């Protein structure tokens, strides 16, 4: 078996390479919330004000920040580095559990290849290696997979073998309640394949065990969220009301029904995908490896596709299953010569994009926060405004100085009825930037009443693409460019084109 310490060391080295910002949720739904809990200042998004999110995941990072505060190390580089130590532990746990999962269902040789796939996968080294709730969910899910009573001679269910994986599954659901869809499928598959003799008694035992652990998990979730919100709330219900009942999940982007099939899976597995497909086929034909995990992955993917908004990271918990079947394929195809070629193919097609995504793509939005933090600590930056699509950069978790900061609002409406009349600043600014700025900083009460008026901050942050459109307006307002940071070679969003620029208000100190 691999050494967890060795895997952790590998992921700690991996953490040093993560210097970019890909998903807003990697800070805004974890680090920002944890920072506010630990230090008493910061910003929380609308989901937290309306209790759509659970506190279990942010509390992990709040613990990291609190430890730094107690040790007096929060004003060091550790304020941004320490959370990634926790992320490294999470990713190493996924690697470790994936090996044991593969060994139980397919044997040691397949397990070695599964571990190799997990370690080199870009989805692990650049995706799971971020402080996303999906990453922690994946770690608990992988641990549950490793102990689950799959129908396989090498992994027969034993008396008392179910509670432990159910505990890990419950933890995954506490961290991210939508993980329940995956475990609903896994549970149904487990019940359906129970042998006819004593089927009723077995079913009762499985259901009763799941009910007890589920009730304990529900109580734990309620208690955790009571601590976070200081009142009794049930975030999964609020989440349901917004995303399903009101049908507003598509506010964040609408995905086609088969998105996970032809977008998410190819993105997650890239060059491994042919091996994953061949591995499932091999398992089905030879019957030497159970196909149950593949059935669970397919069923969960279908359930995850029932909402209008989908992202590939929602399928992170299925990565261990994919790695196992890729390993089944590689183990069947590899000879002494082809094994090296396959390993080289997977290395080149995963490590290269991972390095680019970790070191280059969208690093300017992180670099600008380091720059502003230095200026704020020196007293040169007094307040900051972000004229960008909302959540384009990290926030107080990276600045770690309690000065006023604001960004353009983009909160969704809470009901379908309010959709047509809903106003959001980010869209207004994108459509009419010059007029918006004129009114935003206007001293005229008539103009300012149209929206929340703000005083001019000492520094503004925006993308170069927008700066070109409002260069003259910024000059008239007294701002001039003081710093520029490369961000990306390509932007998937036209609003995020070009470098990240810092504009300073004339008459303020230089930063």
CSV table of C-alpha atoms in Angstrom, one decimal:
chain,number,residue,atom,x,y,z
A,1,UNK,CA,0.0,0.0,0.0
A,2,UNK,CA,1.2,3.5,-0.7
A,3,UNK,CA,2.4,5.7,2.2
A,4,UNK,CA,-0.1,8.4,3.0
A,5,UNK,CA,2.9,10.6,4.2
A,6,UNK,CA,4.5,10.2,0.7
A,7,UNK,CA,1.2,11.1,-1.0
A,8,UNK,CA,0.8,14.1,1.3
A,9,UNK,CA,4.3,15.3,0.5
A,10,UNK,CA,3.5,15.1,-3.2
A,11,UNK,CA,0.3,17.1,-2.7
A,12,UNK,CA,2.1,19.7,-0.5
A,13,UNK,CA,4.5,20.2,-3.4
A,14,UNK,CA,1.5,20.4,-5.7
A,15,UNK,CA,0.0,23.1,-3.4
A,16,UNK,CA,3.1,25.3,-3.9
A,17,UNK,CA,2.3,25.4,-7.6
A,18,UNK,CA,-1.3,26.5,-7.3
A,19,UNK,CA,-1.0,30.3,-7.9
A,20,UNK,CA,-4.1,30.9,-10.0
A,21,UNK,CA,-7.8,31.4,-9.5
A,22,UNK,CA,-10.3,29.4,-11.6
A,23,UNK,CA,-13.6,29.0,-9.8
A,24,UNK,CA,-15.0,31.9,-7.7
A,25,UNK,CA,-16.3,29.3,-5.3
A,26,UNK,CA,-12.8,28.2,-4.3
A,27,UNK,CA,-12.6,31.3,-2.2
A,28,UNK,CA,-16.0,33.0,-2.0
A,29,UNK,CA,-17.8,29.9,-0.6
A,30,UNK,CA,-15.0,28.6,1.6
A,31,UNK,CA,-12.0,30.9,2.4
A,32,UNK,CA,-14.0,34.1,2.6
A,33,UNK,CA,-16.5,32.6,4.9
A,34,UNK,CA,-13.8,30.9,7.0
A,35,UNK,CA,-11.9,34.2,7.2
A,36,UNK,CA,-14.9,36.1,8.5
A,37,UNK,CA,-15.6,33.4,11.1
A,38,UNK,CA,-12.0,33.5,12.4
A,39,UNK,CA,-11.2,37.2,12.2
A,40,UNK,CA,-14.5,38.9,12.5
A,41,UNK,CA,-14.4,40.8,9.3
A,42,UNK,CA,-14.9,40.0,5.6
A,43,UNK,CA,-17.6,39.5,3.1
A,44,UNK,CA,-20.2,36.8,2.7
A,45,UNK,CA,-22.2,36.4,-0.5
A,46,UNK,CA,-26.0,36.4,-0.8
A,47,UNK,CA,-26.2,32.6,-0.4
A,48,UNK,CA,-25.0,32.9,3.2
A,49,UNK,CA,-27.4,35.8,4.0
A,50,UNK,CA,-30.3,33.6,2.8
A,51,UNK,CA,-29.0,30.4,4.3
A,52,UNK,CA,-28.6,28.4,1.1
A,53,UNK,CA,-25.2,27.1,2.2
A,54,UNK,CA,-24.0,24.9,5.0
A,55,UNK,CA,-21.2,25.9,7.3
A,56,UNK,CA,-19.5,22.5,7.6
A,57,UNK,CA,-16.9,23.2,4.9
A,58,UNK,CA,-16.0,26.8,5.7
A,59,UNK,CA,-15.6,25.8,9.4
A,60,UNK,CA,-12.6,23.6,8.3
A,61,UNK,CA,-10.8,26.7,7.0
A,62,UNK,CA,-12.0,28.8,9.9
A,63,UNK,CA,-10.1,26.3,12.1
A,64,UNK,CA,-6.9,26.8,10.0
A,65,UNK,CA,-7.3,30.6,10.2
A,66,UNK,CA,-8.0,30.5,13.9
A,67,UNK,CA,-4.8,28.4,14.5
A,68,UNK,CA,-2.8,31.1,12.6
A,69,UNK,CA,-4.4,33.8,14.7
A,70,UNK,CA,-3.6,32.0,18.0
A,71,UNK,CA,0.0,31.4,16.9
A,72,UNK,CA,0.4,35.0,15.7
A,73,UNK,CA,1.2,33.9,12.1
A,74,UNK,CA,-1.7,35.4,10.3
A,75,UNK,CA,0.3,38.4,9.1
A,76,UNK,CA,2.8,36.1,7.3
A,77,UNK,CA,2.7,34.3,3.9
A,78,UNK,CA,0.8,31.5,5.8
A,79,UNK,CA,-2.5,33.4,5.6
A,80,UNK,CA,-2.8,32.3,1.9
A,81,UNK,CA,-0.6,29.2,2.1
A,82,UNK,CA,-2.0,27.4,5.1
A,83,UNK,CA,-5.5,26.7,3.7
A,84,UNK,CA,-3.8,24.8,0.9
A,85,UNK,CA,-2.1,22.6,3.4
A,86,UNK,CA,-5.5,21.4,4.3
A,87,UNK,CA,-6.4,21.1,0.6
A,88,UNK,CA,-3.3,18.9,0.2
A,89,UNK,CA,-4.5,16.6,3.0
A,90,UNK,CA,-7.8,16.3,1.2
A,91,UNK,CA,-6.3,15.5,-2.2
A,92,UNK,CA,-3.9,13.0,-0.6
A,93,UNK,CA,-6.8,11.3,1.1
A,94,UNK,CA,-8.5,11.0,-2.4
A,95,UNK,CA,-5.3,9.4,-3.8
A,96,UNK,CA,-5.0,7.0,-0.9
A,97,UNK,CA,-8.6,6.0,-0.9
A,98,UNK,CA,-8.6,5.5,-4.6
A,99,UNK,CA,-5.8,3.0,-4.3
A,100,UNK,CA,-7.7,1.0,-1.6
A,101,UNK,CA,-10.9,1.2,-3.6
A,102,UNK,CA,-9.3,-0.2,-6.7
A,103,UNK,CA,-7.5,-2.9,-4.7
A,104,UNK,CA,-10.7,-4.1,-3.2
A,105,UNK,CA,-12.6,-4.4,-6.5
A,106,UNK,CA,-9.8,-5.2,-8.9
A,107,UNK,CA,-6.6,-6.3,-7.2
A,108,UNK,CA,-3.2,-4.8,-6.5
A,109,UNK,CA,-1.9,-4.4,-10.0
A,110,UNK,CA,-5.0,-2.4,-11.1
A,111,UNK,CA,-4.8,-0.4,-7.8
A,112,UNK,CA,-1.2,0.7,-8.7
A,113,UNK,CA,-2.5,2.0,-12.1
A,114,UNK,CA,-5.5,3.7,-10.4
A,115,UNK,CA,-3.2,5.5,-8.0
A,116,UNK,CA,-1.0,6.6,-11.0
A,117,UNK,CA,-4.1,7.9,-12.7
A,118,UNK,CA,-5.1,9.8,-9.6
A,119,UNK,CA,-1.7,11.3,-9.0
A,120,UNK,CA,-1.1,12.5,-12.6
A,121,UNK,CA,-4.7,13.6,-13.4
A,122,UNK,CA,-5.0,17.3,-14.0
A,123,UNK,CA,-8.4,17.2,-12.4
A,124,UNK,CA,-6.7,16.2,-9.2
A,125,UNK,CA,-3.7,18.5,-9.3
A,126,UNK,CA,-5.5,21.6,-10.6
A,127,UNK,CA,-9.1,20.9,-9.7
A,128,UNK,CA,-9.4,19.0,-6.4
A,129,UNK,CA,-6.3,20.8,-5.2
A,130,UNK,CA,-8.4,23.9,-4.6
A,131,UNK,CA,-10.4,24.8,-1.5
A,132,UNK,CA,-13.7,23.8,-3.1
A,133,UNK,CA,-16.5,22.1,-1.3
A,134,UNK,CA,-16.4,19.5,-4.1
A,135,UNK,CA,-12.9,18.5,-3.1
A,136,UNK,CA,-13.8,17.7,0.5
A,137,UNK,CA,-16.9,15.9,-0.8
A,138,UNK,CA,-14.7,13.8,-3.1
A,139,UNK,CA,-12.4,12.8,-0.3
A,140,UNK,CA,-15.2,11.5,1.9
A,141,UNK,CA,-16.8,9.8,-1.2
A,142,UNK,CA,-13.6,8.1,-2.1
A,143,UNK,CA,-13.2,6.8,1.4
A,144,UNK,CA,-16.8,5.4,1.3
A,145,UNK,CA,-16.1,3.8,-2.1
A,146,UNK,CA,-13.0,2.1,-0.6
A,147,UNK,CA,-15.2,0.4,2.1
A,148,UNK,CA,-18.5,-0.1,0.2
A,149,UNK,CA,-19.8,-3.7,-0.1
A,150,UNK,CA,-19.5,-3.9,-3.9
A,151,UNK,CA,-20.6,-7.2,-5.5
A,152,UNK,CA,-17.2,-8.6,-6.2
A,153,UNK,CA,-15.4,-11.8,-4.9
A,154,UNK,CA,-12.5,-9.6,-3.8
A,155,UNK,CA,-14.8,-7.3,-1.9
A,156,UNK,CA,-17.7,-9.3,-0.5
A,157,UNK,CA,-19.9,-7.6,2.1
A,158,UNK,CA,-19.2,-8.8,5.6
A,159,UNK,CA,-21.2,-8.5,8.7
A,160,UNK,CA,-20.7,-4.9,10.0
A,161,UNK,CA,-19.1,-3.8,6.7
A,162,UNK,CA,-21.8,-1.2,5.9
A,163,UNK,CA,-21.7,1.3,8.8
A,164,UNK,CA,-18.2,2.7,8.1
A,165,UNK,CA,-18.8,3.5,4.4
A,166,UNK,CA,-22.2,5.0,5.4
A,167,UNK,CA,-20.4,7.3,7.9
A,168,UNK,CA,-18.1,8.5,5.1
A,169,UNK,CA,-21.1,8.9,2.8
A,170,UNK,CA,-22.9,10.9,5.5
A,171,UNK,CA,-19.9,13.2,6.0
A,172,UNK,CA,-19.9,13.8,2.2
A,173,UNK,CA,-23.6,14.8,2.5
A,174,UNK,CA,-23.0,17.0,5.5
A,175,UNK,CA,-20.3,18.8,3.5
A,176,UNK,CA,-22.4,19.0,0.4
A,177,UNK,CA,-26.0,17.8,0.7
A,178,UNK,CA,-26.4,17.2,-3.1
A,179,UNK,CA,-24.0,14.3,-2.6
A,180,UNK,CA,-27.1,12.5,-1.4
A,181,UNK,CA,-28.1,11.9,-5.0
A,182,UNK,CA,-25.0,9.7,-5.5
A,183,UNK,CA,-25.6,7.7,-2.4
A,184,UNK,CA,-29.3,7.3,-3.2
A,185,UNK,CA,-28.2,5.5,-6.4
A,186,UNK,CA,-25.5,3.4,-4.6
A,187,UNK,CA,-28.1,2.4,-2.0
A,188,UNK,CA,-30.7,1.4,-4.5
A,189,UNK,CA,-28.1,-0.7,-6.4
A,190,UNK,CA,-27.1,-2.4,-3.2
A,191,UNK,CA,-30.7,-3.2,-2.3
A,192,UNK,CA,-31.6,-4.5,-5.8
A,193,UNK,CA,-28.7,-7.0,-5.9
A,194,UNK,CA,-29.4,-8.5,-2.5
A,195,UNK,CA,-29.7,-12.4,-2.9
A,196,UNK,CA,-33.2,-13.8,-2.6
A,197,UNK,CA,-32.5,-15.8,0.6
A,198,UNK,CA,-33.1,-13.5,3.5
A,199,UNK,CA,-33.7,-10.5,1.2
A,200,UNK,CA,-36.3,-8.9,3.4
A,201,UNK,CA,-34.1,-9.2,6.6
A,202,UNK,CA,-31.1,-7.9,4.7
A,203,UNK,CA,-33.0,-5.0,3.3
A,204,UNK,CA,-34.4,-4.1,6.7
A,205,UNK,CA,-30.9,-4.2,8.2
A,206,UNK,CA,-29.4,-2.0,5.4
A,207,UNK,CA,-32.3,0.6,5.5
A,208,UNK,CA,-32.3,0.7,9.3
A,209,UNK,CA,-28.5,1.2,9.4
A,210,UNK,CA,-28.7,4.0,6.8
A,211,UNK,CA,-31.6,5.6,8.7
A,212,UNK,CA,-29.7,5.7,12.0
A,213,UNK,CA,-26.5,7.1,10.4
A,214,UNK,CA,-28.6,9.5,8.3
A,215,UNK,CA,-30.4,10.8,11.3
A,216,UNK,CA,-27.2,11.4,13.1
A,217,UNK,CA,-25.8,13.2,10.1
A,218,UNK,CA,-28.9,15.4,9.9
A,219,UNK,CA,-28.6,16.3,13.5
A,220,UNK,CA,-24.9,17.1,13.0
A,221,UNK,CA,-25.7,19.3,10.0
A,222,UNK,CA,-28.4,21.2,12.0
A,223,UNK,CA,-26.1,21.8,14.9
A,224,UNK,CA,-23.2,23.0,12.7
A,225,UNK,CA,-25.5,25.4,10.8
A,226,UNK,CA,-26.9,26.6,14.1
A,227,UNK,CA,-23.4,27.5,15.2
A,228,UNK,CA,-22.8,29.3,11.8
A,229,UNK,CA,-26.0,31.1,11.5
A,230,UNK,CA,-26.9,31.6,15.1
A,231,UNK,CA,-30.4,30.4,14.4
A,232,UNK,CA,-32.1,27.1,13.3
A,233,UNK,CA,-32.0,26.8,9.6
A,234,UNK,CA,-32.0,23.9,7.0
A,235,UNK,CA,-29.9,25.1,4.0
A,236,UNK,CA,-30.9,22.1,1.8
A,237,UNK,CA,-34.5,23.3,1.9
A,238,UNK,CA,-33.5,26.9,1.0
A,239,UNK,CA,-31.3,25.5,-1.7
A,240,UNK,CA,-34.3,23.5,-3.1
A,241,UNK,CA,-36.6,26.6,-3.0
A,242,UNK,CA,-34.2,28.7,-5.0
A,243,UNK,CA,-32.8,26.2,-7.5
A,244,UNK,CA,-35.8,23.9,-8.1
A,245,UNK,CA,-39.0,25.4,-6.9
A,246,UNK,CA,-38.2,28.9,-8.3
A,247,UNK,CA,-36.1,27.4,-11.1
A,248,UNK,CA,-33.4,30.0,-10.7
A,249,UNK,CA,-30.3,27.8,-10.9
A,250,UNK,CA,-30.0,28.9,-14.5
A,251,UNK,CA,-29.2,32.4,-13.3
A,252,UNK,CA,-25.6,31.2,-13.2
A,253,UNK,CA,-25.8,29.8,-16.7
A,254,UNK,CA,-28.0,27.2,-18.3
A,255,UNK,CA,-26.6,23.9,-19.4
A,256,UNK,CA,-28.0,21.5,-22.0
A,257,UNK,CA,-29.4,18.2,-20.7
A,258,UNK,CA,-26.4,16.0,-21.7
A,259,UNK,CA,-23.8,18.5,-20.5
A,260,UNK,CA,-22.2,16.1,-18.1
A,261,UNK,CA,-21.9,13.4,-20.8
A,262,UNK,CA,-20.2,15.4,-23.6
A,263,UNK,CA,-18.6,18.2,-21.6
A,264,UNK,CA,-17.9,17.2,-17.9
A,265,UNK,CA,-16.6,13.7,-18.4
A,266,UNK,CA,-14.2,14.6,-21.3
A,267,UNK,CA,-12.9,17.6,-19.3
A,268,UNK,CA,-12.4,15.6,-16.2
A,269,UNK,CA,-10.7,12.6,-17.7
A,270,UNK,CA,-9.2,14.1,-21.0
A,271,UNK,CA,-6.8,11.4,-22.4
A,272,UNK,CA,-7.9,8.9,-19.8
A,273,UNK,CA,-11.5,8.9,-21.1
A,274,UNK,CA,-10.9,6.2,-23.7
A,275,UNK,CA,-9.3,4.0,-21.0
A,276,UNK,CA,-12.3,4.6,-18.7
A,277,UNK,CA,-14.7,3.6,-21.4
A,278,UNK,CA,-12.6,0.5,-22.4
A,279,UNK,CA,-12.2,-0.4,-18.7
A,280,UNK,CA,-16.0,-0.5,-18.2
A,281,UNK,CA,-16.3,-2.6,-21.3
A,282,UNK,CA,-13.6,-5.0,-20.2
A,283,UNK,CA,-15.2,-5.3,-16.7
A,284,UNK,CA,-18.6,-6.1,-18.3
A,285,UNK,CA,-17.2,-8.7,-20.8
A,286,UNK,CA,-14.8,-10.5,-18.4
A,287,UNK,CA,-16.9,-10.2,-15.2
A,288,UNK,CA,-13.7,-10.1,-13.3
A,289,UNK,CA,-14.3,-6.6,-12.0
A,290,UNK,CA,-17.7,-5.4,-10.8
A,291,UNK,CA,-19.6,-3.0,-13.0
A,292,UNK,CA,-21.5,-1.6,-10.0
A,293,UNK,CA,-19.4,1.5,-9.6
A,294,UNK,CA,-20.0,2.3,-13.3
A,295,UNK,CA,-23.7,1.9,-12.8
A,296,UNK,CA,-23.6,4.2,-9.7
A,297,UNK,CA,-21.6,6.8,-11.7
A,298,UNK,CA,-24.0,6.7,-14.6
A,299,UNK,CA,-27.1,6.9,-12.3
A,300,UNK,CA,-25.6,9.8,-10.3
A,301,UNK,CA,-24.7,11.6,-13.5
A,302,UNK,CA,-28.3,11.4,-14.6
A,303,UNK,CA,-29.5,12.8,-11.3
A,304,UNK,CA,-27.0,15.6,-11.4
A,305,UNK,CA,-28.2,16.5,-14.8
A,306,UNK,CA,-31.8,17.2,-13.7
A,307,UNK,CA,-30.9,20.8,-12.7
A,308,UNK,CA,-30.5,23.5,-15.3
A,309,UNK,CA,-27.0,24.7,-14.2
A,310,UNK,CA,-24.2,22.2,-14.4
A,311,UNK,CA,-20.4,22.5,-14.0
A,312,UNK,CA,-17.8,19.8,-14.5
A,313,UNK,CA,-16.6,20.1,-10.9
A,314,UNK,CA,-19.9,18.8,-9.7
A,315,UNK,CA,-18.7,15.3,-10.9
A,316,UNK,CA,-15.4,15.4,-8.9
A,317,UNK,CA,-16.8,12.7,-6.6
A,318,UNK,CA,-16.9,10.3,-9.6
A,319,UNK,CA,-13.2,10.7,-10.3
A,320,UNK,CA,-12.1,7.7,-8.2
A,321,UNK,CA,-14.6,5.4,-10.2
A,322,UNK,CA,-13.1,6.7,-13.4
A,323,UNK,CA,-9.6,6.1,-12.3
A,324,UNK,CA,-10.4,2.5,-11.3
A,325,UNK,CA,-11.9,1.7,-14.7
A,326,UNK,CA,-9.0,3.5,-16.5
A,327,UNK,CA,-6.7,1.3,-14.5
A,328,UNK,CA,-8.6,-1.8,-15.5
A,329,UNK,CA,-8.1,-0.9,-19.1
A,330,UNK,CA,-4.5,0.0,-18.8
A,331,UNK,CA,-3.7,-3.2,-16.9
A,332,UNK,CA,-5.4,-5.3,-19.6
A,333,UNK,CA,-3.7,-3.5,-22.5
A,334,UNK,CA,-0.2,-2.8,-21.1
A,335,UNK,CA,2.8,-4.9,-21.9
A,336,UNK,CA,6.3,-4.1,-20.7
A,337,UNK,CA,6.7,-1.8,-23.7
A,338,UNK,CA,3.3,-0.3,-24.0
A,339,UNK,CA,3.0,0.4,-20.3
A,340,UNK,CA,5.7,3.1,-20.6
A,341,UNK,CA,4.1,4.6,-23.6
A,342,UNK,CA,0.7,4.8,-21.8
A,343,UNK,CA,2.3,6.3,-18.7
A,344,UNK,CA,4.1,8.9,-20.8
A,345,UNK,CA,0.9,9.7,-22.7
A,346,UNK,CA,-1.0,10.3,-19.5
A,347,UNK,CA,1.8,12.3,-18.0
A,348,UNK,CA,2.2,14.7,-20.9
A,349,UNK,CA,-1.5,15.2,-21.5
A,350,UNK,CA,-2.2,15.9,-17.8
A,351,UNK,CA,0.9,17.4,-16.2
A,352,UNK,CA,1.3,20.1,-19.0
A,353,UNK,CA,-2.2,21.5,-18.8
A,354,UNK,CA,-2.1,21.2,-15.0
A,355,UNK,CA,1.1,23.3,-14.8
A,356,UNK,CA,-0.5,25.9,-17.1
A,357,UNK,CA,-3.7,26.1,-15.1
A,358,UNK,CA,-1.8,26.3,-11.8
A,359,UNK,CA,0.9,28.7,-12.8
A,360,UNK,CA,-0.3,30.8,-15.7
A,361,UNK,CA,-4.0,30.9,-16.4
A,362,UNK,CA,-5.8,33.6,-14.5
A,363,UNK,CA,-3.0,34.4,-12.1
A,364,UNK,CA,-3.3,38.1,-12.4
A,365,UNK,CA,-6.4,38.2,-10.2
A,366,UNK,CA,-4.3,36.5,-7.5
A,367,UNK,CA,-1.2,38.6,-8.1
A,368,UNK,CA,-3.2,41.9,-7.8
A,369,UNK,CA,-4.4,40.9,-4.4
A,370,UNK,CA,-0.8,40.3,-3.2
A,371,UNK,CA,0.1,43.7,-4.6
A,372,UNK,CA,-2.9,45.4,-2.8
A,373,UNK,CA,-2.2,43.6,0.4
A,374,UNK,CA,1.4,45.0,0.5
A,375,UNK,CA,0.0,48.5,-0.2
A,376,UNK,CA,-2.7,48.2,2.4
A,377,UNK,CA,-0.2,47.0,5.1
A,378,UNK,CA,2.0,49.9,4.2
A,379,UNK,CA,-0.9,52.4,4.5
A,380,UNK,CA,-0.8,53.3,0.8
A,381,UNK,CA,-4.1,51.6,0.0
A,382,UNK,CA,-7.1,52.9,2.0
A,383,UNK,CA,-10.0,51.4,0.1
A,384,UNK,CA,-10.6,49.5,-3.1
A,385,UNK,CA,-13.3,49.2,-5.7
A,386,UNK,CA,-13.5,46.3,-8.2
A,387,UNK,CA,-15.0,47.3,-11.6
A,388,UNK,CA,-15.1,43.7,-12.8
A,389,UNK,CA,-17.7,41.0,-13.1
A,390,UNK,CA,-18.4,40.1,-9.5
A,391,UNK,CA,-16.2,37.5,-7.7
A,392,UNK,CA,-13.4,37.9,-10.3
A,393,UNK,CA,-10.7,38.0,-7.6
A,394,UNK,CA,-10.3,36.6,-4.1
A,395,UNK,CA,-11.2,39.1,-1.4
A,396,UNK,CA,-10.4,39.6,2.3
A,397,UNK,CA,-9.0,36.0,2.6
A,398,UNK,CA,-6.1,37.2,0.4
A,399,UNK,CA,-5.9,40.9,1.5
A,400,UNK,CA,-6.2,40.2,5.2
A,401,UNK,CA,-6.4,43.9,6.0
A,402,UNK,CA,-9.7,45.4,7.3
A,403,UNK,CA,-10.2,48.2,4.9
A,404,UNK,CA,-13.3,49.0,2.9
A,405,UNK,CA,-13.7,47.1,-0.3
A,406,UNK,CA,-16.6,46.7,-2.7
A,407,UNK,CA,-17.4,45.1,-6.0
A,408,UNK,CA,-20.3,45.5,-8.5
A,409,UNK,CA,-23.3,43.6,-7.3
A,410,UNK,CA,-24.6,40.6,-9.2
A,411,UNK,CA,-27.0,38.9,-6.7
A,412,UNK,CA,-29.8,37.0,-8.4
A,413,UNK,CA,-33.5,37.6,-7.7
A,414,UNK,CA,-35.0,35.3,-5.1
A,415,UNK,CA,-38.2,34.6,-7.0
A,416,UNK,CA,-39.2,34.1,-10.6
A,417,UNK,CA,-41.7,37.0,-10.2
A,418,UNK,CA,-38.8,39.4,-9.6
A,419,UNK,CA,-36.7,38.3,-12.5
A,420,UNK,CA,-37.9,40.8,-15.2
A,421,UNK,CA,-37.5,43.8,-12.9
A,422,UNK,CA,-34.3,42.7,-11.2
A,423,UNK,CA,-31.3,45.1,-11.3
A,424,UNK,CA,-27.7,44.2,-11.0
A,425,UNK,CA,-24.8,46.6,-11.1
A,426,UNK,CA,-22.4,44.4,-12.9
A,427,UNK,CA,-24.7,44.1,-15.9
A,428,UNK,CA,-25.5,47.8,-15.9
A,429,UNK,CA,-21.8,48.6,-15.8
A,430,UNK,CA,-21.0,46.2,-18.7
A,431,UNK,CA,-23.7,47.7,-20.9
A,432,UNK,CA,-23.1,51.4,-20.1
A,433,UNK,CA,-19.8,51.8,-18.3
A,434,UNK,CA,-19.3,55.5,-18.7
A,435,UNK,CA,-22.8,56.5,-17.7
A,436,UNK,CA,-22.6,54.0,-14.8
A,437,UNK,CA,-19.4,55.5,-13.4
A,438,UNK,CA,-20.7,59.0,-13.8
A,439,UNK,CA,-23.7,58.2,-11.6
A,440,UNK,CA,-21.8,55.9,-9.2
A,441,UNK,CA,-19.4,58.7,-8.2
A,442,UNK,CA,-21.7,61.6,-8.8
A,443,UNK,CA,-22.3,64.1,-6.1
A,444,UNK,CA,-25.7,64.9,-7.6
A,445,UNK,CA,-28.4,63.4,-5.4
A,446,UNK,CA,-30.7,63.0,-8.4
A,447,UNK,CA,-28.2,60.8,-10.3
A,448,UNK,CA,-26.9,58.9,-7.3
A,449,UNK,CA,-30.4,57.9,-6.2
A,450,UNK,CA,-30.6,55.6,-9.2
A,451,UNK,CA,-28.3,53.2,-7.5
A,452,UNK,CA,-26.1,52.8,-4.4
A,453,UNK,CA,-23.7,55.7,-4.6
A,454,UNK,CA,-20.1,55.2,-3.5
A,455,UNK,CA,-17.3,57.6,-2.7
A,456,UNK,CA,-14.2,57.3,-4.8
A,457,UNK,CA,-11.8,54.7,-3.4
A,458,UNK,CA,-8.1,55.2,-3.4
A,459,UNK,CA,-7.7,52.3,-5.9
A,460,UNK,CA,-9.8,50.7,-8.6
A,461,UNK,CA,-9.2,47.3,-10.1
A,462,UNK,CA,-10.4,46.3,-13.6
A,463,UNK,CA,-9.6,44.3,-16.7
A,464,UNK,CA,-7.7,46.0,-19.5
A,465,UNK,CA,-10.5,45.3,-22.0
A,466,UNK,CA,-12.9,47.5,-19.9
A,467,UNK,CA,-10.2,50.0,-19.2
A,468,UNK,CA,-9.9,50.8,-22.9
A,469,UNK,CA,-13.6,51.6,-23.0
A,470,UNK,CA,-13.5,54.0,-20.1
A,471,UNK,CA,-10.0,55.4,-20.2
A,472,UNK,CA,-11.1,59.0,-20.6
A,473,UNK,CA,-13.8,58.7,-17.9
A,474,UNK,CA,-11.2,57.3,-15.4
A,475,UNK,CA,-8.9,60.2,-16.2
A,476,UNK,CA,-11.7,62.7,-15.7
A,477,UNK,CA,-12.4,61.1,-12.3
A,478,UNK,CA,-8.7,61.5,-11.3
A,479,UNK,CA,-7.5,58.0,-11.8
A,480,UNK,CA,-4.4,56.8,-13.5
A,481,UNK,CA,-2.9,53.3,-14.0
A,482,UNK,CA,-0.4,52.4,-11.3
A,483,UNK,CA,0.1,48.6,-11.8
A,484,UNK,CA,-0.6,45.9,-14.4
A,485,UNK,CA,-0.6,42.1,-14.0
A,486,UNK,CA,-0.8,39.5,-16.7
A,487,UNK,CA,-3.9,37.3,-16.3
A,488,UNK,CA,-4.4,34.8,-19.1
A,489,UNK,CA,-3.7,34.1,-22.7
A,490,UNK,CA,-7.3,33.4,-23.3
A,491,UNK,CA,-10.5,34.3,-21.5
A,492,UNK,CA,-13.7,32.3,-21.7
A,493,UNK,CA,-15.7,35.4,-20.7
A,494,UNK,CA,-15.6,38.5,-23.0
A,495,UNK,CA,-15.9,40.7,-19.8
A,496,UNK,CA,-12.6,39.4,-18.5
A,497,UNK,CA,-10.3,40.2,-21.4
A,498,UNK,CA,-6.8,41.4,-21.0
A,499,UNK,CA,-4.5,42.1,-18.0
A,500,UNK,CA,-5.6,43.1,-14.6
A,501,UNK,CA,-5.0,46.8,-14.0
A,502,UNK,CA,-4.8,48.9,-10.8
A,503,UNK,CA,-5.8,52.5,-11.1
A,504,UNK,CA,-4.9,54.9,-8.3
A,505,UNK,CA,-6.7,58.1,-7.4
A,506,UNK,CA,-4.5,61.2,-7.9
A,507,UNK,CA,-3.5,62.7,-4.6
A,508,UNK,CA,-3.3,59.4,-2.7
A,509,UNK,CA,0.0,57.8,-1.8
A,510,UNK,CA,1.7,55.6,-4.3
A,511,UNK,CA,1.4,51.8,-4.0
